Amino acid sequence: MTRDCKALAIVTNYGVEQDELLVPLRHLRDDGVRVDIAAVEDDDIRTLVGDKDPGETVRPTHTLGQIDADGTDGYDLLLIPGGTINADTLRLQEEAVRLVRSFTRTGRAVAAICHGPWLLAEAGVADGKRMTSYPSLRTDLTNAGAAWTDEPMVEDDAGGWHLITSRNPGDLGPFTQGIDAALRRAVAAAGRPG
């Protein structure tokens, strides 16, 4: 990995699945990647375990509105964790939709897990992408033009941007490996030392 990478996680302030945020966050930070967390509001992020039990509380570094949607903040990867409540609320946030569109338009990687891919459908960027998700999103993603498959981790480069998707917290090992590979590719493409 490289210490020259930046990643952005986007969430709501309540309902994000604890491990889908914290496992990738800690993995990336342990590898020296700078990770910012943007939430809807500046208040604490209250995570859940299994969509119902209280999890850890996390401080956001930014609000969604503080992130430059045109990509001048230099992020290499966008992380979209799941949690049913989080994902359903996040897809209604125009700032989150704009960020997804900016990352995909500029060819940067997006990693979405569990219910997180709902935001890709809302942003209109799922069409033509091969992906996975929590099984209940299959119809929504298929209707949005995605080729849905039931695998622990799926990577796709269609449309000029790299997508990493996984189904649930049980897939976090392959998911973080896909994120690592995407960041190595970003470093190589930019000619930065790895």
Coordinates of C-alpha atoms in Angstrom, one line a residue:
M1 CA 0.0 0.0 0.0
T2 CA 1.0 3.6 -0.1
R3 CA 0.9 6.4 2.3
D4 CA 0.2 8.7 -0.6
C5 CA -3.5 7.6 -1.0
K6 CA -6.7 9.2 0.3
A7 CA -10.0 7.5 0.7
L8 CA -13.4 9.0 1.6
A9 CA -16.2 7.1 3.4
I10 CA -19.7 8.5 3.1
V11 CA -22.4 7.7 5.6
T12 CA -25.5 9.0 7.5
N13 CA -25.3 9.7 11.2
Y14 CA -27.4 6.7 12.2
G15 CA -27.6 3.2 11.0
V16 CA -24.4 2.4 9.2
E17 CA -23.3 -1.2 9.8
Q18 CA -20.5 -1.0 12.3
D19 CA -18.0 -3.5 10.7
E20 CA -18.7 -2.3 7.1
L21 CA -17.4 1.1 8.1
L22 CA -14.8 0.3 10.8
V23 CA -13.1 -2.7 9.3
P24 CA -12.2 -1.0 6.0
L25 CA -11.4 2.2 7.8
R26 CA -9.0 0.6 10.3
H27 CA -7.5 -1.6 7.6
L28 CA -6.7 1.4 5.4
R29 CA -5.4 3.6 8.2
D30 CA -3.2 0.8 9.4
D31 CA -1.7 0.8 5.8
G32 CA -1.1 4.5 6.0
V33 CA -4.0 5.6 3.8
R34 CA -5.6 8.9 4.9
V35 CA -9.3 8.2 5.3
D36 CA -11.9 10.9 5.8
I37 CA -15.5 10.2 6.9
A38 CA -18.2 12.5 5.6
A39 CA -21.6 12.3 7.3
V40 CA -24.8 14.1 6.6
E41 CA -24.4 16.2 9.8
D42 CA -21.4 17.1 12.0
D43 CA -22.9 15.0 14.8
D44 CA -21.5 11.7 15.9
I45 CA -22.1 8.7 13.7
R46 CA -24.1 6.0 15.6
T47 CA -23.3 2.6 14.0
L48 CA -25.5 -0.5 14.3
V49 CA -24.6 -4.2 14.4
G50 CA -27.0 -6.3 12.4
D51 CA -29.2 -3.3 11.7
K52 CA -30.6 -3.3 15.3
D53 CA -28.0 -3.5 18.1
P54 CA -26.0 -0.3 19.0
G55 CA -22.5 -0.3 17.8
E56 CA -19.5 2.0 18.2
T57 CA -19.9 5.8 17.9
V58 CA -17.6 7.5 15.3
R59 CA -16.8 11.2 14.8
P60 CA -17.0 12.3 11.2
T61 CA -14.2 14.4 9.8
H62 CA -16.5 16.3 7.4
T63 CA -20.1 16.7 6.4
L64 CA -21.1 15.6 2.9
G65 CA -21.6 19.2 1.9
Q66 CA -18.0 20.1 2.8
I67 CA -16.5 17.7 0.3
D68 CA -15.7 19.1 -3.1
A69 CA -17.9 17.1 -5.5
D70 CA -15.7 18.0 -8.4
G71 CA -12.9 15.9 -7.0
T72 CA -10.3 18.5 -6.1
D73 CA -9.9 17.0 -2.6
G74 CA -7.6 14.4 -4.2
Y75 CA -9.5 11.2 -3.0
D76 CA -8.5 8.0 -4.8
L77 CA -11.4 5.9 -3.5
L78 CA -15.0 6.3 -2.4
L79 CA -16.2 3.8 0.3
I80 CA -19.9 3.3 0.7
P81 CA -20.7 1.0 3.7
G82 CA -24.1 -0.6 4.1
G83 CA -26.6 -0.9 6.9
T84 CA -30.2 -0.9 5.6
I85 CA -31.1 2.4 7.4
N86 CA -27.9 4.1 6.4
A87 CA -28.1 3.1 2.8
D88 CA -31.8 3.9 2.4
T89 CA -31.3 7.4 3.9
L90 CA -27.9 8.1 2.1
R91 CA -29.4 7.6 -1.3
L92 CA -31.8 10.4 -0.6
Q93 CA -28.9 12.9 0.1
E94 CA -28.2 14.9 -3.0
E95 CA -24.6 15.6 -1.8
A96 CA -24.0 11.8 -1.7
V97 CA -25.4 11.3 -5.2
R98 CA -23.2 14.1 -6.5
L99 CA -20.1 12.6 -4.9
V100 CA -20.8 9.2 -6.5
R101 CA -21.3 10.8 -9.9
S102 CA -18.0 12.9 -9.5
F103 CA -16.0 9.8 -8.6
T104 CA -17.3 7.8 -11.5
R105 CA -17.1 10.6 -14.0
T106 CA -13.4 11.2 -13.1
G107 CA -12.6 7.5 -13.2
R108 CA -11.8 7.0 -9.5
A109 CA -12.6 3.8 -7.7
V110 CA -15.8 3.1 -5.7
A111 CA -16.2 0.4 -3.1
A112 CA -19.7 -0.4 -1.9
I113 CA -20.8 -3.2 0.4
C114 CA -24.1 -4.8 1.4
H115 CA -26.9 -2.2 1.0
G116 CA -24.3 0.5 -0.1
P117 CA -24.9 -0.2 -3.9
W118 CA -28.4 1.3 -3.6
L119 CA -26.6 4.7 -3.9
L120 CA -25.1 3.6 -7.2
A121 CA -28.5 2.9 -8.6
E122 CA -29.8 6.2 -7.3
A123 CA -26.9 8.0 -8.9
G124 CA -27.6 6.3 -12.2
V125 CA -24.1 4.7 -12.5
A126 CA -25.0 1.0 -12.0
D127 CA -26.0 0.5 -15.7
G128 CA -23.6 -1.9 -17.4
K129 CA -21.7 -2.8 -14.2
R130 CA -21.2 -6.3 -12.9
M131 CA -21.7 -6.2 -9.2
T132 CA -23.0 -7.9 -6.0
S133 CA -24.8 -6.7 -2.9
Y134 CA -27.0 -7.8 -0.1
P135 CA -29.4 -10.2 -1.9
S136 CA -32.5 -8.0 -1.3
L137 CA -31.0 -5.4 -3.7
R138 CA -30.8 -7.8 -6.6
T139 CA -34.0 -6.6 -8.3
D140 CA -33.2 -2.9 -7.7
L141 CA -29.7 -3.2 -9.2
T142 CA -30.9 -5.3 -12.1
N143 CA -33.6 -2.7 -12.9
A144 CA -30.9 -0.1 -12.8
G145 CA -29.0 -2.0 -15.5
A146 CA -26.4 -3.9 -13.4
A147 CA -25.5 -7.5 -14.0
W148 CA -26.0 -8.8 -10.4
T149 CA -24.1 -11.9 -9.2
D150 CA -23.9 -13.7 -5.9
E151 CA -20.2 -13.7 -5.1
P152 CA -18.1 -12.6 -2.1
M153 CA -16.5 -9.8 -4.0
V154 CA -16.9 -8.5 -7.6
E155 CA -14.7 -6.0 -9.4
D156 CA -15.7 -4.3 -12.6
D157 CA -14.0 -1.7 -14.9
A158 CA -16.8 -1.0 -17.3
G159 CA -17.5 2.6 -18.1
G160 CA -14.0 3.8 -17.3
W161 CA -14.2 3.5 -13.5
H162 CA -13.3 0.7 -11.1
L163 CA -16.1 -0.8 -8.8
I164 CA -15.6 -3.1 -5.9
T165 CA -18.7 -4.7 -4.4
S166 CA -19.4 -7.3 -1.7
R167 CA -22.5 -8.8 -0.1
N168 CA -22.2 -8.5 3.7
P169 CA -19.8 -8.2 6.7
G170 CA -18.8 -11.8 6.1
D171 CA -17.1 -10.7 2.9
L172 CA -14.9 -8.0 4.4
G173 CA -11.7 -10.0 3.8
P174 CA -12.2 -10.1 0.0
F175 CA -13.7 -6.6 0.0
T176 CA -10.6 -5.0 1.7
Q177 CA -8.3 -7.0 -0.7
G178 CA -10.2 -5.5 -3.6
I179 CA -9.8 -2.0 -2.1
D180 CA -6.1 -2.6 -1.7
A181 CA -5.8 -3.6 -5.3
A182 CA -7.8 -0.6 -6.5
L183 CA -5.5 1.8 -4.6
R184 CA -2.4 0.1 -6.0
R185 CA -3.8 0.7 -9.4
A186 CA -4.5 4.3 -8.7
V187 CA -1.0 4.8 -7.4
A188 CA 0.5 3.2 -10.5
A189 CA -1.8 5.2 -12.9
A190 CA -0.8 8.4 -11.3
G191 CA 2.9 7.5 -11.3
R192 CA 3.2 7.9 -7.5
P193 CA 5.7 5.8 -5.5
G194 CA 4.0 2.7 -4.1

